[in-house]
Short mmCIF file of C-alpha atoms (C1' of nucleotides) in Angstrom, two decimals:
data_model
loop_
_atom_site.label_atom_id
_atom_site.label_comp_id
_atom_site.label_asym_id
_atom_site.label_seq_id
_atom_site.Cartn_x
_atom_site.Cartn_y
_atom_site.Cartn_z
CA MET A 1 131.27 156.96 110.62
CA GLU A 2 128.08 156.36 112.10
CA ASN A 3 125.39 157.39 108.88
CA GLY A 4 123.81 159.73 110.75
CA GLY A 5 122.26 161.71 107.42
CA ALA A 6 120.98 157.77 106.17
CA ALA A 7 119.67 156.92 109.72
CA LEU A 8 117.60 160.48 109.43
CA SER A 9 116.77 159.58 105.59
CA ARG A 10 115.53 156.01 106.49
CA GLU A 11 113.50 157.21 109.78
CA ARG A 12 111.58 159.48 107.53
CA LEU A 13 111.12 157.24 104.54
CA ILE A 14 109.53 154.52 107.31
CA GLY A 15 107.29 157.54 108.63
CA GLU A 16 106.46 157.90 104.86
CA LEU A 17 105.86 154.77 104.44
CA ASN A 18 103.48 154.27 107.47
CA GLN A 19 101.59 156.90 106.71
CA GLY A 20 100.74 155.32 103.41
CA ILE A 21 99.82 151.85 104.98
CA GLU A 22 98.31 154.28 107.51
CA LEU A 23 95.85 155.77 104.31
CA THR A 24 95.67 152.55 102.81
CA ARG A 25 93.86 151.06 105.61
CA VAL A 26 91.48 154.03 106.34
CA LEU A 27 90.34 154.06 102.84
CA GLU A 28 89.96 150.57 102.36
CA THR A 29 87.57 150.92 105.58
CA HIS A 30 85.98 153.94 103.82
CA LEU A 31 85.38 151.56 100.42
CA ASP A 32 83.65 148.98 102.67
CA TYR A 33 81.30 151.73 103.67
CA ALA A 34 80.77 153.39 100.54
CA SER A 35 81.94 156.41 101.87
CA PRO A 36 81.66 160.10 99.55
CA LEU A 37 83.96 159.33 96.57
CA GLU A 38 84.82 162.81 96.97
CA PHE A 39 86.85 161.90 100.51
CA GLN A 40 88.27 158.30 99.05
CA ARG A 41 89.94 160.41 96.52
CA LEU A 42 91.60 162.51 98.85
CA LEU A 43 92.70 159.64 100.39
CA VAL A 44 94.05 158.25 97.53
CA ARG A 45 95.41 161.39 96.67
CA SER A 46 97.26 161.42 99.85
CA LEU A 47 98.54 157.91 99.39
CA LEU A 48 99.96 158.19 95.78
CA SER A 49 102.03 161.79 97.43
CA THR A 50 102.98 160.19 100.51
CA LEU A 51 104.37 157.39 98.40
CA ALA A 52 105.75 159.71 95.83
CA ARG A 53 107.77 161.12 99.08
CA ALA A 54 108.53 157.73 100.29
CA VAL A 55 109.89 156.95 96.43
CA SER A 56 112.10 160.31 96.85
CA ILE A 57 113.54 159.77 100.19
CA ALA A 58 114.58 156.63 98.95
CA MET A 59 116.20 157.91 96.01
CA THR A 60 118.01 160.72 97.63
CA SER A 61 119.31 158.40 100.50
CA PRO A 62 122.45 157.45 100.70
CA GLN A 63 122.14 154.21 100.58
CA PHE A 64 120.83 154.19 97.04
CA PRO A 65 122.69 155.00 94.51
CA PRO A 66 124.08 158.89 94.38
CA LEU A 67 122.91 160.21 90.90
CA PRO A 68 126.16 162.35 90.60
CA THR A 69 129.59 161.10 90.07
CA PRO A 70 130.52 158.16 92.44
CA ALA A 71 132.76 160.11 94.62
CA SER A 72 134.98 157.20 95.21
CA SER A 73 133.84 155.93 98.72
CA PRO A 74 135.29 153.32 100.61
CA CYS A 75 133.71 150.41 100.05
CA PRO A 76 130.29 150.29 101.97
CA THR A 77 129.57 146.17 101.05
CA ASP A 78 129.74 144.22 103.81
CA GLU A 79 129.34 140.77 103.76
CA SER A 80 127.80 138.92 106.52
CA HIS A 81 126.83 140.03 109.85
CA GLY A 82 126.71 136.48 111.52
CA GLY A 83 124.14 137.91 113.99
CA ASP A 84 121.11 136.28 112.29
CA VAL A 85 120.42 133.94 114.30
CA HIS A 86 116.38 134.52 115.22
CA GLY A 87 115.24 131.37 113.53
CA ARG A 88 112.01 132.72 112.61
CA GLY A 89 112.00 131.73 108.56
CA SER A 90 115.20 133.80 108.28
CA LYS A 91 114.77 136.42 105.68
CA LYS A 92 116.93 136.31 102.41
CA ARG A 93 118.14 139.85 102.15
CA LYS A 94 120.21 139.33 98.86
CA THR A 95 119.92 142.99 97.70
CA LEU A 96 122.22 144.68 99.64
CA GLU A 97 123.65 146.49 97.16
CA PRO A 98 122.85 149.44 95.52
CA GLN A 99 121.25 149.17 91.89
CA TRP A 100 120.11 151.32 89.42
CA THR A 101 118.76 151.56 86.08
CA GLN A 102 119.36 154.60 83.48
CA TRP A 103 118.34 155.17 79.79
CA ILE A 104 120.34 155.30 77.02
CA ARG A 105 119.23 156.48 73.72
CA VAL A 106 121.80 156.44 71.00
CA SER A 107 121.20 158.68 68.07
CA SER A 108 122.14 156.79 64.84
CA ALA A 109 119.80 153.85 64.21
CA ALA A 110 121.30 151.47 62.17
CA GLY A 111 124.16 149.40 63.51
CA VAL A 112 124.14 150.88 67.01
CA GLU A 113 125.45 147.99 69.34
CA ALA A 114 125.95 149.86 72.51
CA PRO A 115 125.52 152.97 74.58
CA ALA A 116 128.53 154.68 74.37
CA GLU A 117 131.30 154.83 77.35
CA ASP A 118 130.08 155.57 80.41
CA GLY A 119 133.62 156.44 82.10
CA PHE A 120 134.34 152.95 83.18
CA SER A 121 135.80 149.85 81.99
CA TRP A 122 134.23 146.68 81.44
CA ARG A 123 134.26 143.37 80.21
CA LYS A 124 131.94 141.46 78.82
CA TYR A 125 131.33 137.68 80.78
CA GLY A 126 127.86 136.65 79.40
CA GLN A 127 125.24 137.33 77.22
CA LYS A 128 121.59 135.75 77.07
CA GLU A 129 118.28 135.98 75.41
CA ILE A 130 115.42 137.48 77.71
CA LEU A 131 112.24 135.53 77.34
CA ALA A 132 109.78 138.32 75.85
CA ALA A 133 112.50 140.75 74.68
CA LYS A 134 113.78 141.07 71.02
CA PHE A 135 117.15 141.73 72.25
CA PRO A 136 119.76 140.09 74.25
CA ARG A 137 120.85 141.16 77.50
CA ALA A 138 124.37 141.39 77.98
CA TYR A 139 126.77 141.41 81.73
CA TYR A 140 129.44 143.09 82.30
CA ARG A 141 131.57 143.49 84.95
CA CYS A 142 134.25 145.71 86.27
CA SER A 143 137.16 145.07 84.66
CA HIS A 144 139.19 145.28 87.71
CA HIS A 145 137.09 142.99 89.37
CA LYS A 146 140.12 140.24 89.05
CA THR A 147 142.75 142.49 89.98
CA ARG A 148 141.06 144.44 92.90
CA GLY A 149 137.97 142.34 93.48
CA CYS A 150 136.01 145.44 92.37
CA PRO A 151 131.74 144.75 92.74
CA ALA A 152 130.18 146.57 89.99
CA ARG A 153 128.58 145.09 87.37
CA LYS A 154 126.04 146.40 84.59
CA GLN A 155 123.44 144.89 82.50
CA VAL A 156 122.84 146.53 79.21
CA GLN A 157 119.64 145.94 77.00
CA ARG A 158 118.38 147.08 74.11
CA SER A 159 114.37 148.47 74.64
CA ASP A 160 112.17 146.23 72.86
CA THR A 161 110.40 149.37 71.26
CA ASP A 162 112.57 152.25 71.09
CA GLU A 163 115.44 150.93 68.89
CA LEU A 164 117.19 153.56 70.34
CA LEU A 165 117.10 153.42 73.68
CA PHE A 166 118.93 150.94 75.83
CA ASP A 167 118.41 149.88 79.47
CA VAL A 168 121.29 150.11 81.14
CA ILE A 169 120.99 148.56 84.90
CA TYR A 170 124.23 149.18 87.70
CA HIS A 171 124.85 147.20 90.67
CA GLY A 172 127.40 147.47 93.30
CA VAL A 173 129.69 150.72 93.02
CA HIS A 174 133.05 150.89 92.44
CA SER A 175 135.93 149.92 94.75
CA CYS A 176 138.58 150.45 92.51
CA GLY A 177 139.61 153.96 91.97
CA ALA A 178 139.28 153.78 88.46
CA GLN A 179 138.37 155.95 85.64
CA GLY A 180 138.31 159.93 86.08
CA GLN A 181 134.36 160.26 86.11
CA VAL A 182 135.33 162.75 83.45
CA ALA A 183 133.98 165.82 83.99
CA ALA A 184 131.44 165.22 81.45
CA SER A 185 129.67 164.17 85.27
CA GLY A 186 126.80 163.23 82.84
CA ALA A 187 128.59 160.75 80.92
CA ALA A 188 128.17 157.71 83.92
CA ALA A 189 125.21 158.95 85.50
CA VAL A 190 122.77 160.58 83.30
CA PRO A 191 122.15 160.14 79.92
CA PRO A 192 123.55 162.46 78.11
CA ALA A 193 121.28 162.12 74.88
CA ALA A 194 122.55 165.61 74.47
CA GLU A 195 123.28 165.42 70.71
CA ALA A 196 122.40 169.34 71.30
CA ASP A 197 123.69 170.66 68.30
CA GLY A 198 119.98 170.52 67.35
CA GLU A 199 117.21 172.37 67.25
CA ASN A 200 115.42 170.96 70.18
CA SER A 201 113.99 174.16 71.23
CA GLU A 202 110.94 171.52 72.95
CA PRO A 203 111.23 171.63 77.01
CA ARG A 204 113.12 169.72 78.51
CA LEU A 205 111.35 167.03 79.83
CA ARG A 206 109.64 165.07 76.80
CA ASN A 207 108.78 161.28 75.55
CA GLU A 208 112.26 160.12 77.36
CA ALA A 209 109.97 157.63 77.07
CA LEU A 210 111.29 157.00 81.35
CA ILE A 211 109.29 154.48 83.34
CA LEU A 212 109.22 154.37 86.75
CA ASN A 213 108.30 150.52 87.15
CA PHE A 214 107.73 149.27 90.11
CA ARG A 215 106.62 145.17 90.55
CA THR A 216 103.21 146.05 90.00
CA GLY A 217 103.72 147.27 86.94
CA LEU A 218 102.75 150.98 87.94
CA ALA A 219 104.01 152.97 85.19
CA ILE A 220 104.44 156.74 85.27
CA LYS A 221 105.14 158.31 81.84
CA PRO A 222 105.96 161.42 80.53
CA GLU A 223 102.99 163.78 79.91
CA GLU A 224 102.47 167.23 78.23
CA VAL A 225 104.67 170.16 80.37
CA ASP A 226 102.79 172.91 81.30
CA GLY A 227 103.93 175.11 78.99
CA GLY A 228 105.62 176.50 82.37
CA ASP A 229 109.28 177.27 81.95
CA GLY A 230 109.91 178.59 85.75
CA GLU A 231 112.04 176.57 88.07
CA LEU A 232 111.29 173.41 89.31
CA PRO A 233 110.15 173.51 93.16
CA SER A 234 112.74 171.49 94.87
CA PRO A 235 111.57 168.51 96.31
CA LEU A 236 111.81 165.52 93.87
CA PHE A 237 108.30 164.06 93.43
CA PRO A 238 105.81 166.81 95.31
CA LEU A 239 102.95 167.01 96.32
CA VAL A 240 100.65 165.45 93.88
CA PRO A 241 98.39 167.61 91.61
CA GLY A 242 95.05 168.83 91.21
CA GLU A 243 96.66 171.88 91.18
CA PRO A 244 96.84 173.77 87.80
CA GLY A 245 99.12 176.57 87.61
CA GLY A 246 102.37 174.94 88.28
CA ALA A 247 105.67 175.97 87.26
CA SER A 248 106.59 172.22 86.36
CA SER A 249 106.24 169.60 84.41
CA THR A 250 104.01 167.37 85.42
CA LEU A 251 103.61 163.45 84.48
CA ALA A 252 100.38 161.40 84.03
CA ILE A 253 100.59 158.30 86.24
CA ALA A 254 98.26 155.56 85.85
CA GLY A 255 98.33 152.12 87.91
CA PRO A 256 96.23 149.46 89.12
CA SER A 257 94.15 151.75 90.96
CA GLY A 258 93.38 154.63 88.67
CA SER A 259 95.36 157.78 87.62
CA GLY A 260 96.86 161.14 88.27
CA GLN A 261 99.23 163.23 88.14
CA LEU A 262 103.00 164.16 89.44
CA ARG A 263 105.24 166.84 89.16
CA VAL A 264 108.50 165.44 88.68
CA ASP A 265 112.06 167.37 88.36
CA PRO A 266 113.55 166.73 84.76
CA ASP A 267 117.00 166.72 85.65
CA PHE A 268 116.19 164.02 88.47
CA PRO A 269 117.11 160.55 86.63
CA VAL A 270 114.44 157.95 86.61
CA LEU A 271 115.53 155.08 88.32
CA GLU A 272 113.64 151.41 87.99
CA MET A 273 113.34 149.92 91.91
CA ASP A 274 111.66 146.14 92.42
CA LEU A 275 109.74 146.94 95.17
CA GLY A 276 110.58 143.93 97.13
CA ASP A 277 114.02 145.22 97.05
CA PHE A 278 113.35 148.41 98.50
CA PHE A 279 111.58 147.16 100.92
CA SER A 280 113.79 144.80 101.97
CA ALA A 281 116.86 147.54 102.11
CA VAL A 282 114.17 149.31 104.26
CA LEU A 283 113.79 146.40 106.58
CA ASP A 284 117.46 145.56 107.11
CA PRO A 285 117.65 144.59 110.34
CA ASP A 286 120.16 146.67 111.11
CA PHE A 287 118.63 149.74 110.76
CA MET A 288 115.88 148.74 112.20
CA GLY A 289 116.13 150.56 115.78
CA ASP A 290 112.75 151.70 117.55
CA ALA A 291 110.85 151.03 113.98
CA VAL A 292 110.68 147.69 114.63
CA GLU A 293 106.93 148.21 114.37
CA SER A 294 107.31 149.40 111.12
CA LYS A 295 108.01 146.10 110.30
CA GLN A 296 104.82 144.20 110.76
CA TYR A 297 103.02 146.91 109.57
CA LEU A 298 104.94 146.51 105.98
CA SER A 299 105.17 143.24 106.21
CA SER A 300 101.46 142.71 107.05
CA ALA A 301 99.49 145.40 105.06
CA PRO A 302 100.91 145.77 100.69
CA SER A 303 99.67 142.73 99.24
CA PHE A 304 98.57 145.70 97.72
CA PHE A 305 102.00 145.38 95.60
CA CYS A 306 102.35 142.11 94.96
"C1'" DA B 1 151.20 135.84 73.55
"C1'" DA B 2 147.65 138.59 75.94
"C1'" DA B 3 143.60 140.74 76.46
"C1'" DA B 4 138.21 140.77 75.50
"C1'" DT B 5 134.64 138.31 73.21
"C1'" DT B 6 131.15 134.44 72.65
"C1'" DT B 7 128.58 130.96 73.40
"C1'" DG B 8 126.57 126.75 75.47
"C1'" DA B 9 126.89 124.56 79.86
"C1'" DC B 10 126.31 125.21 84.86
"C1'" DC B 11 123.72 126.70 88.85
"C1'" DC B 12 120.28 128.85 91.75
"C1'" DA B 13 116.73 130.52 92.55
"C1'" DT B 14 111.14 130.30 91.37
"C1'" DA C 1 111.17 122.67 84.65
"C1'" DT C 2 111.73 127.50 83.58
"C1'" DG C 3 113.78 131.66 83.38
"C1'" DG C 4 118.21 134.51 84.53
"C1'" DG C 5 123.06 135.20 85.66
"C1'" DT C 6 127.52 133.30 85.77
"C1'" DC C 7 131.51 130.55 84.44
"C1'" DA C 8 134.82 128.74 81.22
"C1'" DA C 9 136.51 126.78 77.04
"C1'" DA C 10 136.32 128.20 72.70
"C1'" DT C 11 137.68 131.68 69.53
"C1'" DT C 12 138.44 136.26 68.07
"C1'" DT C 13 140.50 140.56 68.27
"C1'" DT C 14 144.68 143.49 68.90
#
DNA sequence: AAAATTTGACCCAT
DNA sequence: ATGGGTCAAATTTT
């Protein structure tokens, strides 16, 4: 039952992350020495793609929620490992459970209270006004929480800006053998957005208004798609830009340190991850193997992110 | 009556 | 002290 695959992607992930850190250090040095802007740009670009790859790996890693159907897998949810003795300001690894976000847009503006069904049955257990949000956030948990202790939960909140958009944040995976994932695979895992019967001749990736939101506020938002319509390269978040004639969609990426572009697969759902959770998951002691060094790396480097 | 939702209190991290 | 997540009693829905 070992998760060889998981371990592998974790290694790759850590590798990418470390490289990103290394690049950052080099860049820092060169900033100090006022090296050629050209070179600095190159570093930044490399850094960007390294991080993008890392994100991609993280997103597809078994440790994180799967895009397609939940494929009722055994409940991996492990609670405590009693083995965390090491005094030493014990870290608080709080988020072990997968969490991801879906943006769902509804069609009719008026009267819409919530996005359509997603194939599971939920029971609302709370609602809260959120500080800087126009709309309240609703909390749901799987209906089988009582009966079968299913840990799945979700939060639904209407977007401040786009009236037709809802953020649906899922926490944990279902352990109840509930709900046929409806062939509409999309139903539960991908924004239906459909409404097809229209004239949408637009390229698929339009203003889905998707935003990859890291703690820093780094955002990636849709931009023009370069007419290309060919197949998209398989690696998600492949290398960055500079390269004009690509058959894929491109996204403009803008962050605290500049901007660039990314190619993306329009079919890949956009997730939202908190970098803190991201790192704590990656650094979970249970997986540290001989990569322990990365721990120090990571904990000492990215002041950048917070 | 049973099941689900509403809503303010409560609790736990910042 | 604050903001956000959950609890649970009251209330509404079926």
